[in-house]
């Protein structure tokens, strides 16, 4: 007998694979069962080739690519990203990763010692560590909102966050899709409620570009960052930061360089010599998905596949997914509680992950969260039902 939360997940059949999406089109090792797109993404071969072509031009004539053509290549890529994520190109800058964006914002805002920053226990560890660091240095208070199982509904999530916000809050840091819990947060409601109190919000949307439709301008956060090397499958080291125009004059890149004082766009455009090929190759990643399948088809496939896989795994292992509100499940990742047998057999959840890799060539994300061990499944277009069946068959056979 399936529990009701598992029952609601099980769909009769997995989605039909999209034509031309198979692992042979990706740079991934086909001998590894890769269920962990969420951590570092993966790249189609065509995208890796596009980046290599840029790197070759860069090495052949660094001055040409970095200086003469640098700004126009950057603008072309920013323009494609702005279209994808729904914002004005002037409000969006390129960064290497979400960590760089979070550090740039947090280290620009300099809280006073009588202020506080609100984050949640669903936050990515590196992001919460940055909040902690900034608070420790300034004497400000870090308030971590604990939202643990049994999970409240969407309104309850918003209320939990807001119960920690007051007029001394100088920033609320909230995930759009969280890392350990793969939960879609009601960020629009959080932003609107915070703005009623004049409290700024930074949304950590590291997972969101490519995973789901996004309109950053409509959301209206003060700061929004998204990785492009995750679900857009751009080369590693491609991300963006969006800063609302009202804050642009006070936000500086974490690396200060020549153009300090020259404005938001110029300061972020040059942060020392670095390899810009990942960001310059973002248009080829966007083209790959748009021209081959269209984003709607990609996102529906991934959502349906992870939903089906979660149902199968829960059914076979007699476990439950993290019971997030229905409205919070529209993602291509799902977090599932591991059975107690795993804890009985391994000292640390990382040991199970290593065992999976070494014995079965399976790569899956694991988390020790809210005093339980969890596996997080991802689904992208190259994944097939057999990948999850491989985990189901072997994952507990220790
Ligand atoms: C929710 C979230 N935020 C931030 C990050 C940090 O991303 P990066 O390591 O690319 O800076 C991650 C990485 O997985 C993440 O999942």
mmCIF file of C-alpha atoms and ligand atoms in Angstrom:
data_model
loop_
_atom_site.group_PDB
_atom_site.id
_atom_site.type_symbol
_atom_site.label_atom_id
_atom_site.label_comp_id
_atom_site.label_asym_id
_atom_site.label_seq_id
_atom_site.Cartn_x
_atom_site.Cartn_y
_atom_site.Cartn_z
ATOM 1 C CA UNK A 1 0.000 0.000 0.000
ATOM 2 C CA UNK A 2 1.534 3.306 -1.043
ATOM 3 C CA UNK A 3 1.336 6.326 1.241
ATOM 4 C CA UNK A 4 -0.693 9.205 -0.147
ATOM 5 C CA UNK A 5 2.358 11.363 -0.900
ATOM 6 C CA UNK A 6 3.945 8.528 -2.890
ATOM 7 C CA UNK A 7 0.636 7.700 -4.547
ATOM 8 C CA UNK A 8 0.356 11.275 -5.779
ATOM 9 C CA UNK A 9 3.815 11.037 -7.341
ATOM 10 C CA UNK A 10 3.568 7.787 -9.202
ATOM 11 C CA UNK A 11 2.752 8.353 -12.828
ATOM 12 C CA UNK A 12 2.004 5.437 -15.108
ATOM 13 C CA UNK A 13 4.783 6.023 -17.557
ATOM 14 C CA UNK A 14 7.920 8.090 -17.839
ATOM 15 C CA UNK A 15 7.942 10.817 -20.506
ATOM 16 C CA UNK A 16 9.023 9.996 -24.041
ATOM 17 C CA UNK A 17 12.664 11.021 -24.567
ATOM 18 C CA UNK A 18 13.160 14.061 -26.773
ATOM 19 C CA UNK A 19 14.679 13.244 -30.144
ATOM 20 C CA UNK A 20 18.360 14.078 -30.333
ATOM 21 C CA UNK A 21 18.749 14.362 -26.547
ATOM 22 C CA UNK A 22 20.714 11.180 -25.782
ATOM 23 C CA UNK A 23 23.927 10.926 -23.794
ATOM 24 C CA UNK A 24 25.891 10.538 -27.043
ATOM 25 C CA UNK A 25 25.282 14.251 -27.650
ATOM 26 C CA UNK A 26 26.786 15.150 -24.261
ATOM 27 C CA UNK A 27 30.362 15.309 -22.982
ATOM 28 C CA UNK A 28 29.396 13.057 -20.062
ATOM 29 C CA UNK A 29 31.035 9.675 -19.595
ATOM 30 C CA UNK A 30 28.332 7.294 -20.908
ATOM 31 C CA UNK A 31 29.478 4.617 -18.469
ATOM 32 C CA UNK A 32 28.455 6.711 -15.489
ATOM 33 C CA UNK A 33 24.815 6.909 -14.496
ATOM 34 C CA UNK A 34 24.584 10.626 -13.941
ATOM 35 C CA UNK A 35 21.649 11.583 -11.722
ATOM 36 C CA UNK A 36 23.303 14.727 -10.452
ATOM 37 C CA UNK A 37 22.823 17.444 -13.023
ATOM 38 C CA UNK A 38 21.906 19.810 -10.196
ATOM 39 C CA UNK A 39 25.402 20.072 -8.722
ATOM 40 C CA UNK A 40 27.569 21.175 -11.637
ATOM 41 C CA UNK A 41 25.378 20.697 -14.702
ATOM 42 C CA UNK A 42 26.742 18.924 -17.797
ATOM 43 C CA UNK A 43 27.406 20.148 -21.307
ATOM 44 C CA UNK A 44 26.336 19.058 -24.774
ATOM 45 C CA UNK A 45 29.356 18.282 -26.988
ATOM 46 C CA UNK A 46 28.424 21.180 -29.289
ATOM 47 C CA UNK A 47 28.622 23.611 -26.378
ATOM 48 C CA UNK A 48 32.006 22.303 -25.248
ATOM 49 C CA UNK A 49 33.198 22.676 -28.872
ATOM 50 C CA UNK A 50 31.894 26.250 -29.046
ATOM 51 C CA UNK A 51 33.812 27.135 -25.902
ATOM 52 C CA UNK A 52 36.954 25.468 -27.239
ATOM 53 C CA UNK A 53 36.724 27.522 -30.437
ATOM 54 C CA UNK A 54 36.582 30.710 -28.348
ATOM 55 C CA UNK A 55 39.519 29.558 -26.229
ATOM 56 C CA UNK A 56 41.531 28.941 -29.386
ATOM 57 C CA UNK A 57 40.829 32.467 -30.615
ATOM 58 C CA UNK A 58 41.721 33.743 -27.154
ATOM 59 C CA UNK A 59 45.052 31.961 -27.149
ATOM 60 C CA UNK A 60 45.788 32.945 -30.746
ATOM 61 C CA UNK A 61 45.191 36.633 -30.088
ATOM 62 C CA UNK A 62 44.390 37.480 -26.445
ATOM 63 C CA UNK A 63 44.306 41.220 -27.026
ATOM 64 C CA UNK A 64 41.760 40.880 -29.823
ATOM 65 C CA UNK A 65 39.317 38.743 -27.783
ATOM 66 C CA UNK A 66 39.792 40.395 -24.392
ATOM 67 C CA UNK A 67 40.084 44.009 -25.469
ATOM 68 C CA UNK A 68 39.010 44.806 -29.040
ATOM 69 C CA UNK A 69 36.079 42.403 -29.265
ATOM 70 C CA UNK A 70 35.621 41.723 -25.535
ATOM 71 C CA UNK A 71 32.820 44.186 -24.910
ATOM 72 C CA UNK A 72 30.797 43.168 -27.951
ATOM 73 C CA UNK A 73 31.149 39.434 -27.160
ATOM 74 C CA UNK A 74 30.102 40.142 -23.583
ATOM 75 C CA UNK A 75 27.121 42.222 -24.717
ATOM 76 C CA UNK A 76 25.961 39.553 -27.162
ATOM 77 C CA UNK A 77 26.015 36.946 -24.410
ATOM 78 C CA UNK A 78 24.375 39.261 -21.848
ATOM 79 C CA UNK A 79 21.632 40.069 -24.315
ATOM 80 C CA UNK A 80 20.782 36.375 -24.833
ATOM 81 C CA UNK A 81 20.791 35.769 -21.077
ATOM 82 C CA UNK A 82 18.599 38.822 -20.439
ATOM 83 C CA UNK A 83 16.051 37.485 -22.970
ATOM 84 C CA UNK A 84 16.124 34.053 -21.361
ATOM 85 C CA UNK A 85 15.661 35.251 -17.792
ATOM 86 C CA UNK A 86 13.345 38.183 -18.548
ATOM 87 C CA UNK A 87 15.108 41.401 -17.687
ATOM 88 C CA UNK A 88 16.651 44.533 -19.116
ATOM 89 C CA UNK A 89 20.204 43.923 -20.341
ATOM 90 C CA UNK A 90 21.411 47.032 -18.470
ATOM 91 C CA UNK A 91 20.493 45.456 -15.133
ATOM 92 C CA UNK A 92 22.348 42.184 -15.726
ATOM 93 C CA UNK A 93 26.081 41.521 -15.431
ATOM 94 C CA UNK A 94 28.128 38.390 -15.939
ATOM 95 C CA UNK A 95 29.825 36.665 -13.015
ATOM 96 C CA UNK A 96 31.681 33.369 -12.759
ATOM 97 C CA UNK A 97 29.191 31.725 -10.437
ATOM 98 C CA UNK A 98 26.404 32.353 -7.953
ATOM 99 C CA UNK A 99 28.953 32.453 -5.121
ATOM 100 C CA UNK A 100 30.648 35.430 -6.750
ATOM 101 C CA UNK A 101 27.309 37.205 -7.128
ATOM 102 C CA UNK A 102 26.318 36.563 -3.510
ATOM 103 C CA UNK A 103 29.706 37.739 -2.256
ATOM 104 C CA UNK A 104 29.572 40.875 -4.403
ATOM 105 C CA UNK A 105 26.189 41.864 -3.004
ATOM 106 C CA UNK A 106 26.736 40.883 0.622
ATOM 107 C CA UNK A 107 30.132 42.488 0.836
ATOM 108 C CA UNK A 108 28.813 45.679 -0.746
ATOM 109 C CA UNK A 109 25.956 46.198 1.672
ATOM 110 C CA UNK A 110 27.994 46.398 4.928
ATOM 111 C CA UNK A 111 25.320 45.875 7.596
ATOM 112 C CA UNK A 112 25.453 47.881 10.824
ATOM 113 C CA UNK A 113 25.945 46.038 14.101
ATOM 114 C CA UNK A 114 22.326 46.669 15.117
ATOM 115 C CA UNK A 115 20.989 45.117 11.894
ATOM 116 C CA UNK A 116 20.281 41.541 10.880
ATOM 117 C CA UNK A 117 20.277 39.375 7.751
ATOM 118 C CA UNK A 118 17.655 36.656 7.385
ATOM 119 C CA UNK A 119 18.453 33.371 5.649
ATOM 120 C CA UNK A 120 16.857 29.911 5.791
ATOM 121 C CA UNK A 121 17.979 26.405 6.675
ATOM 122 C CA UNK A 122 17.311 25.464 3.029
ATOM 123 C CA UNK A 123 20.044 27.843 1.886
ATOM 124 C CA UNK A 124 23.097 26.541 0.072
ATOM 125 C CA UNK A 125 25.877 26.135 2.621
ATOM 126 C CA UNK A 126 28.360 28.388 0.809
ATOM 127 C CA UNK A 127 25.754 31.144 0.619
ATOM 128 C CA UNK A 128 24.819 30.859 4.287
ATOM 129 C CA UNK A 129 28.523 30.840 5.162
ATOM 130 C CA UNK A 130 28.906 34.123 3.283
ATOM 131 C CA UNK A 131 25.981 35.598 5.222
ATOM 132 C CA UNK A 132 27.598 34.358 8.442
ATOM 133 C CA UNK A 133 30.963 35.874 7.505
ATOM 134 C CA UNK A 134 29.479 39.268 6.682
ATOM 135 C CA UNK A 135 27.436 39.256 9.902
ATOM 136 C CA UNK A 136 30.424 38.165 12.019
ATOM 137 C CA UNK A 137 32.576 40.953 10.612
ATOM 138 C CA UNK A 138 30.018 43.659 11.199
ATOM 139 C CA UNK A 139 28.480 42.402 14.423
ATOM 140 C CA UNK A 140 25.100 42.045 12.713
ATOM 141 C CA UNK A 141 22.792 39.190 13.624
ATOM 142 C CA UNK A 142 22.301 36.255 11.254
ATOM 143 C CA UNK A 143 18.779 34.896 11.618
ATOM 144 C CA UNK A 144 18.275 31.446 10.170
ATOM 145 C CA UNK A 145 14.666 30.508 9.562
ATOM 146 C CA UNK A 146 14.099 26.825 10.318
ATOM 147 C CA UNK A 147 11.451 25.271 8.086
ATOM 148 C CA UNK A 148 11.680 21.536 8.631
ATOM 149 C CA UNK A 149 9.336 18.578 8.139
ATOM 150 C CA UNK A 150 6.413 18.415 8.534
ATOM 151 C CA UNK A 151 6.563 21.155 5.933
ATOM 152 C CA UNK A 152 4.019 23.965 6.119
ATOM 153 C CA UNK A 153 2.055 25.051 3.083
ATOM 154 C CA UNK A 154 3.164 27.944 0.895
ATOM 155 C CA UNK A 155 1.558 30.589 3.117
ATOM 156 C CA UNK A 156 3.161 28.978 6.168
ATOM 157 C CA UNK A 157 6.586 29.155 4.502
ATOM 158 C CA UNK A 158 6.153 32.864 3.784
ATOM 159 C CA UNK A 159 4.918 33.489 7.345
ATOM 160 C CA UNK A 160 7.892 31.609 8.839
ATOM 161 C CA UNK A 161 10.316 33.791 6.894
ATOM 162 C CA UNK A 162 8.438 36.998 7.665
ATOM 163 C CA UNK A 163 8.317 36.212 11.379
ATOM 164 C CA UNK A 164 12.108 36.757 11.386
ATOM 165 C CA UNK A 165 12.011 40.047 9.456
ATOM 166 C CA UNK A 166 11.783 43.413 11.208
ATOM 167 C CA UNK A 167 12.752 47.000 10.514
ATOM 168 C CA UNK A 168 16.395 46.204 11.383
ATOM 169 C CA UNK A 169 16.630 43.571 8.661
ATOM 170 C CA UNK A 170 19.013 44.813 5.994
ATOM 171 C CA UNK A 171 18.603 41.805 3.677
ATOM 172 C CA UNK A 172 16.553 38.640 3.288
ATOM 173 C CA UNK A 173 18.386 35.887 1.411
ATOM 174 C CA UNK A 174 15.989 33.338 -0.020
ATOM 175 C CA UNK A 175 16.379 30.476 -2.473
ATOM 176 C CA UNK A 176 14.236 30.307 -5.556
ATOM 177 C CA UNK A 177 14.897 26.553 -5.833
ATOM 178 C CA UNK A 178 16.783 25.217 -2.833
ATOM 179 C CA UNK A 179 19.737 22.890 -3.052
ATOM 180 C CA UNK A 180 19.329 20.273 -0.273
ATOM 181 C CA UNK A 181 15.541 20.215 -0.480
ATOM 182 C CA UNK A 182 14.890 20.906 -4.205
ATOM 183 C CA UNK A 183 11.979 23.095 -3.202
ATOM 184 C CA UNK A 184 10.513 25.926 -5.253
ATOM 185 C CA UNK A 185 10.056 28.799 -2.818
ATOM 186 C CA UNK A 186 7.203 31.333 -3.036
ATOM 187 C CA UNK A 187 9.739 34.087 -3.663
ATOM 188 C CA UNK A 188 7.327 36.586 -5.190
ATOM 189 C CA UNK A 189 5.262 36.613 -1.977
ATOM 190 C CA UNK A 190 8.401 36.949 0.146
ATOM 191 C CA UNK A 191 9.647 39.863 -1.982
ATOM 192 C CA UNK A 192 6.295 41.663 -1.889
ATOM 193 C CA UNK A 193 5.906 41.225 1.870
ATOM 194 C CA UNK A 194 9.493 42.385 2.512
ATOM 195 C CA UNK A 195 9.045 45.412 0.281
ATOM 196 C CA UNK A 196 6.004 46.468 2.316
ATOM 197 C CA UNK A 197 8.545 46.851 5.155
ATOM 198 C CA UNK A 198 11.228 48.395 2.901
ATOM 199 C CA UNK A 199 13.427 45.354 3.401
ATOM 200 C CA UNK A 200 15.547 44.330 0.379
ATOM 201 C CA UNK A 201 15.644 40.726 -0.846
ATOM 202 C CA UNK A 202 18.307 38.718 -2.632
ATOM 203 C CA UNK A 203 17.042 35.636 -4.453
ATOM 204 C CA UNK A 204 19.476 32.779 -4.910
ATOM 205 C CA UNK A 205 18.231 31.382 -8.205
ATOM 206 C CA UNK A 206 21.337 29.281 -8.876
ATOM 207 C CA UNK A 207 19.188 26.413 -10.212
ATOM 208 C CA UNK A 208 16.470 28.322 -11.975
ATOM 209 C CA UNK A 209 17.692 29.485 -15.441
ATOM 210 C CA UNK A 210 16.829 26.676 -17.850
ATOM 211 C CA UNK A 211 15.003 24.674 -15.188
ATOM 212 C CA UNK A 212 11.807 26.685 -15.356
ATOM 213 C CA UNK A 213 10.366 29.807 -16.938
ATOM 214 C CA UNK A 214 11.842 32.886 -15.303
ATOM 215 C CA UNK A 215 11.021 36.575 -15.406
ATOM 216 C CA UNK A 216 13.483 38.316 -13.138
ATOM 217 C CA UNK A 217 12.099 41.799 -13.799
ATOM 218 C CA UNK A 218 8.559 40.748 -12.849
ATOM 219 C CA UNK A 219 9.719 39.084 -9.652
ATOM 220 C CA UNK A 220 11.136 42.431 -8.602
ATOM 221 C CA UNK A 221 13.836 41.233 -6.209
ATOM 222 C CA UNK A 222 16.521 43.739 -5.287
ATOM 223 C CA UNK A 223 19.193 41.220 -6.263
ATOM 224 C CA UNK A 224 18.886 37.966 -8.216
ATOM 225 C CA UNK A 225 21.593 35.532 -9.233
ATOM 226 C CA UNK A 226 21.384 32.460 -11.437
ATOM 227 C CA UNK A 227 23.928 29.939 -12.653
ATOM 228 C CA UNK A 228 24.076 29.196 -16.356
ATOM 229 C CA UNK A 229 26.386 26.202 -15.956
ATOM 230 C CA UNK A 230 23.639 24.216 -14.260
ATOM 231 C CA UNK A 231 20.360 23.863 -16.173
ATOM 232 C CA UNK A 232 21.308 25.969 -19.228
ATOM 233 C CA UNK A 233 24.297 23.614 -19.574
ATOM 234 C CA UNK A 234 26.693 26.419 -20.413
ATOM 235 C CA UNK A 235 30.406 25.817 -19.778
ATOM 236 C CA UNK A 236 31.470 25.839 -16.122
ATOM 237 C CA UNK A 237 31.983 29.349 -14.798
ATOM 238 C CA UNK A 238 28.991 31.154 -16.331
ATOM 239 C CA UNK A 239 26.430 32.940 -14.188
ATOM 240 C CA UNK A 240 24.662 36.278 -13.902
ATOM 241 C CA UNK A 241 23.775 38.862 -11.312
ATOM 242 C CA UNK A 242 20.767 41.142 -11.693
ATOM 243 C CA UNK A 243 20.671 44.265 -9.529
ATOM 244 C CA UNK A 244 17.629 46.522 -9.416
ATOM 245 C CA UNK A 245 18.523 49.972 -10.832
ATOM 246 C CA UNK A 246 17.882 51.607 -7.453
ATOM 247 C CA UNK A 247 20.847 49.717 -5.927
ATOM 248 C CA UNK A 248 23.297 49.626 -8.823
ATOM 249 C CA UNK A 249 25.420 52.525 -7.657
ATOM 250 C CA UNK A 250 26.147 50.821 -4.331
ATOM 251 C CA UNK A 251 26.957 47.301 -5.536
ATOM 252 C CA UNK A 252 30.549 46.503 -6.536
ATOM 253 C CA UNK A 253 32.122 43.291 -7.779
ATOM 254 C CA UNK A 254 33.940 41.244 -5.177
ATOM 255 C CA UNK A 255 37.109 41.865 -7.186
ATOM 256 C CA UNK A 256 37.724 45.599 -7.518
ATOM 257 C CA UNK A 257 39.627 46.535 -10.655
ATOM 258 C CA UNK A 258 40.416 49.426 -13.022
ATOM 259 C CA UNK A 259 36.884 50.705 -13.436
ATOM 260 C CA UNK A 260 35.969 51.417 -9.827
ATOM 261 C CA UNK A 261 33.590 54.360 -9.825
ATOM 262 C CA UNK A 262 32.722 53.951 -13.505
ATOM 263 C CA UNK A 263 29.329 52.406 -12.812
ATOM 264 C CA UNK A 264 27.764 49.009 -12.304
ATOM 265 C CA UNK A 265 28.178 47.674 -15.844
ATOM 266 C CA UNK A 266 31.742 48.783 -16.275
ATOM 267 C CA UNK A 267 32.913 47.634 -12.861
ATOM 268 C CA UNK A 268 31.588 44.101 -13.439
ATOM 269 C CA UNK A 269 32.789 43.933 -17.064
ATOM 270 C CA UNK A 270 36.438 43.787 -16.037
ATOM 271 C CA UNK A 271 37.443 42.106 -12.760
ATOM 272 C CA UNK A 272 41.039 41.307 -13.662
ATOM 273 C CA UNK A 273 42.371 39.025 -16.363
ATOM 274 C CA UNK A 274 40.306 35.884 -16.578
ATOM 275 C CA UNK A 275 39.047 33.416 -19.161
ATOM 276 C CA UNK A 276 35.669 34.702 -20.390
ATOM 277 C CA UNK A 277 35.068 31.798 -22.787
ATOM 278 C CA UNK A 278 32.424 30.151 -20.578
ATOM 279 C CA UNK A 279 30.182 33.210 -20.610
ATOM 280 C CA UNK A 280 30.904 33.947 -24.265
ATOM 281 C CA UNK A 281 29.724 30.411 -25.095
ATOM 282 C CA UNK A 282 26.395 30.814 -23.263
ATOM 283 C CA UNK A 283 24.554 31.736 -26.518
ATOM 284 C CA UNK A 284 25.564 28.389 -28.015
ATOM 285 C CA UNK A 285 24.057 26.573 -25.008
ATOM 286 C CA UNK A 286 20.821 28.569 -25.271
ATOM 287 C CA UNK A 287 20.705 27.891 -29.031
ATOM 288 C CA UNK A 288 21.236 24.173 -28.464
ATOM 289 C CA UNK A 289 18.082 23.833 -26.378
ATOM 290 C CA UNK A 290 15.989 26.395 -28.249
ATOM 291 C CA UNK A 291 16.640 25.100 -31.740
ATOM 292 C CA UNK A 292 16.576 21.384 -30.898
ATOM 293 C CA UNK A 293 13.606 21.095 -28.563
ATOM 294 C CA UNK A 294 12.387 24.435 -27.183
ATOM 295 C CA UNK A 295 12.566 25.162 -23.457
ATOM 296 C CA UNK A 296 8.956 24.177 -22.761
ATOM 297 C CA UNK A 297 9.558 20.650 -24.010
ATOM 298 C CA UNK A 298 12.848 20.369 -22.073
ATOM 299 C CA UNK A 299 11.335 21.592 -18.827
ATOM 300 C CA UNK A 300 8.205 19.432 -19.101
ATOM 301 C CA UNK A 301 10.323 16.353 -19.881
ATOM 302 C CA UNK A 302 12.640 16.912 -16.935
ATOM 303 C CA UNK A 303 9.823 17.617 -14.486
ATOM 304 C CA UNK A 304 7.857 14.563 -15.563
ATOM 305 C CA UNK A 305 10.888 12.301 -15.535
ATOM 306 C CA UNK A 306 12.005 13.238 -12.033
ATOM 307 C CA UNK A 307 8.449 12.908 -10.812
ATOM 308 C CA UNK A 308 8.121 9.437 -12.312
ATOM 309 C CA UNK A 309 11.559 8.409 -10.978
ATOM 310 C CA UNK A 310 10.677 9.648 -7.491
ATOM 311 C CA UNK A 311 7.488 7.610 -7.513
ATOM 312 C CA UNK A 312 9.366 4.488 -8.643
ATOM 313 C CA UNK A 313 12.145 4.862 -6.089
ATOM 314 C CA UNK A 314 9.766 5.554 -3.221
ATOM 315 C CA UNK A 315 7.633 2.607 -4.189
ATOM 316 C CA UNK A 316 10.554 0.182 -4.422
ATOM 317 C CA UNK A 317 12.497 1.405 -1.392
ATOM 318 C CA UNK A 318 9.414 2.117 0.758
ATOM 319 C CA UNK A 319 10.525 5.660 1.435
ATOM 320 C CA UNK A 320 8.979 9.103 1.131
ATOM 321 C CA UNK A 321 10.000 12.223 -0.731
ATOM 322 C CA UNK A 322 10.416 15.401 1.277
ATOM 323 C CA UNK A 323 6.796 16.429 1.516
ATOM 324 C CA UNK A 324 7.035 19.933 0.072
ATOM 325 C CA UNK A 325 3.822 21.717 -0.925
ATOM 326 C CA UNK A 326 2.447 20.678 -4.323
ATOM 327 C CA UNK A 327 3.192 24.143 -5.692
ATOM 328 C CA UNK A 328 6.849 23.761 -4.669
ATOM 329 C CA UNK A 329 7.474 20.654 -6.790
ATOM 330 C CA UNK A 330 7.676 22.187 -10.254
ATOM 331 C CA UNK A 331 11.375 21.485 -10.527
ATOM 332 C CA UNK A 332 13.608 18.902 -12.186
ATOM 333 C CA UNK A 333 15.092 17.750 -8.884
ATOM 334 C CA UNK A 334 13.480 15.894 -5.996
ATOM 335 C CA UNK A 335 14.739 15.119 -2.498
ATOM 336 C CA UNK A 336 13.869 11.736 -1.023
ATOM 337 C CA UNK A 337 14.510 10.354 2.471
ATOM 338 C CA UNK A 338 16.920 7.414 2.522
ATOM 339 C CA UNK A 339 15.853 4.256 4.335
ATOM 340 C CA UNK A 340 17.379 3.676 7.797
ATOM 341 C CA UNK A 341 19.396 0.748 6.412
ATOM 342 C CA UNK A 342 21.764 3.255 4.779
ATOM 343 C CA UNK A 343 22.440 4.947 8.102
ATOM 344 C CA UNK A 344 22.844 1.527 9.706
ATOM 345 C CA UNK A 345 25.524 0.572 7.198
ATOM 346 C CA UNK A 346 27.520 3.771 6.597
ATOM 347 C CA UNK A 347 29.055 6.170 9.143
ATOM 348 C CA UNK A 348 28.552 9.159 6.918
ATOM 349 C CA UNK A 349 26.228 9.872 4.013
ATOM 350 C CA UNK A 350 29.258 10.790 1.901
ATOM 351 C CA UNK A 351 30.437 7.186 2.313
ATOM 352 C CA UNK A 352 27.233 5.964 0.642
ATOM 353 C CA UNK A 353 27.747 8.415 -2.182
ATOM 354 C CA UNK A 354 31.326 7.174 -2.661
ATOM 355 C CA UNK A 355 30.150 3.567 -2.500
ATOM 356 C CA UNK A 356 27.567 4.268 -5.206
ATOM 357 C CA UNK A 357 30.266 5.764 -7.438
ATOM 358 C CA UNK A 358 32.841 3.071 -6.834
ATOM 359 C CA UNK A 359 30.596 0.035 -6.994
ATOM 360 C CA UNK A 360 27.890 1.079 -9.431
ATOM 361 C CA UNK A 361 29.187 4.153 -11.245
ATOM 362 C CA UNK A 362 26.188 6.150 -10.106
ATOM 363 C CA UNK A 363 26.528 9.850 -9.332
ATOM 364 C CA UNK A 364 23.733 11.241 -7.142
ATOM 365 C CA UNK A 365 23.613 14.195 -4.749
ATOM 366 C CA UNK A 366 23.184 13.400 -1.054
ATOM 367 C CA UNK A 367 22.405 15.617 1.908
ATOM 368 C CA UNK A 368 22.432 15.331 5.667
ATOM 369 C CA UNK A 369 19.620 17.770 6.389
ATOM 370 C CA UNK A 370 17.220 18.236 9.325
ATOM 371 C CA UNK A 371 18.728 15.196 11.073
ATOM 372 C CA UNK A 372 17.949 12.853 8.196
ATOM 373 C CA UNK A 373 19.827 11.517 5.207
ATOM 374 C CA UNK A 374 18.466 12.331 1.769
ATOM 375 C CA UNK A 375 19.223 11.619 -1.854
ATOM 376 C CA UNK A 376 18.445 14.290 -4.435
ATOM 377 C CA UNK A 377 17.556 13.063 -7.905
ATOM 378 C CA UNK A 378 17.975 15.264 -10.952
ATOM 379 C CA UNK A 379 16.549 14.744 -14.435
ATOM 380 C CA UNK A 380 17.761 16.314 -17.653
ATOM 381 C CA UNK A 381 17.076 15.442 -21.267
ATOM 382 C CA UNK A 382 19.859 12.822 -21.468
ATOM 383 C CA UNK A 383 18.479 10.844 -18.532
ATOM 384 C CA UNK A 384 16.432 7.734 -19.235
ATOM 385 C CA UNK A 385 14.216 5.607 -16.956
ATOM 386 C CA UNK A 386 16.948 2.914 -16.900
ATOM 387 C CA UNK A 387 19.245 5.351 -15.071
ATOM 388 C CA UNK A 388 16.890 5.491 -12.097
ATOM 389 C CA UNK A 389 16.156 1.758 -12.309
ATOM 390 C CA UNK A 390 19.914 1.176 -11.986
ATOM 391 C CA UNK A 391 19.915 3.163 -8.731
ATOM 392 C CA UNK A 392 16.760 1.444 -7.480
ATOM 393 C CA UNK A 393 18.197 -2.026 -8.187
ATOM 394 C CA UNK A 394 21.655 -1.438 -6.744
ATOM 395 C CA UNK A 395 21.536 1.482 -4.350
ATOM 396 C CA UNK A 396 20.701 -0.586 -1.260
ATOM 397 C CA UNK A 397 22.590 -3.755 -2.222
ATOM 398 C CA UNK A 398 25.523 -3.240 0.122
HETATM 399 C C1 LIG B 1 21.096 27.032 -4.353
HETATM 400 C C2 LIG B 1 22.537 27.232 -4.704
HETATM 401 N N1 LIG B 1 23.075 28.433 -4.519
HETATM 402 C C3 LIG B 1 24.356 28.702 -4.820
HETATM 403 C C4 LIG B 1 25.172 27.723 -5.343
HETATM 404 C C5 LIG B 1 26.589 28.054 -5.630
HETATM 405 O O1 LIG B 1 26.864 27.895 -6.967
HETATM 406 P P1 LIG B 1 28.367 28.067 -7.458
HETATM 407 O O2 LIG B 1 29.160 26.990 -6.797
HETATM 408 O O3 LIG B 1 28.290 27.894 -8.928
HETATM 409 O O4 LIG B 1 28.814 29.401 -7.025
HETATM 410 C C6 LIG B 1 24.647 26.433 -5.555
HETATM 411 C C7 LIG B 1 25.504 25.375 -6.094
HETATM 412 O O5 LIG B 1 25.139 24.241 -6.227
HETATM 413 C C8 LIG B 1 23.306 26.186 -5.216
HETATM 414 O O6 LIG B 1 22.758 24.987 -5.380
#
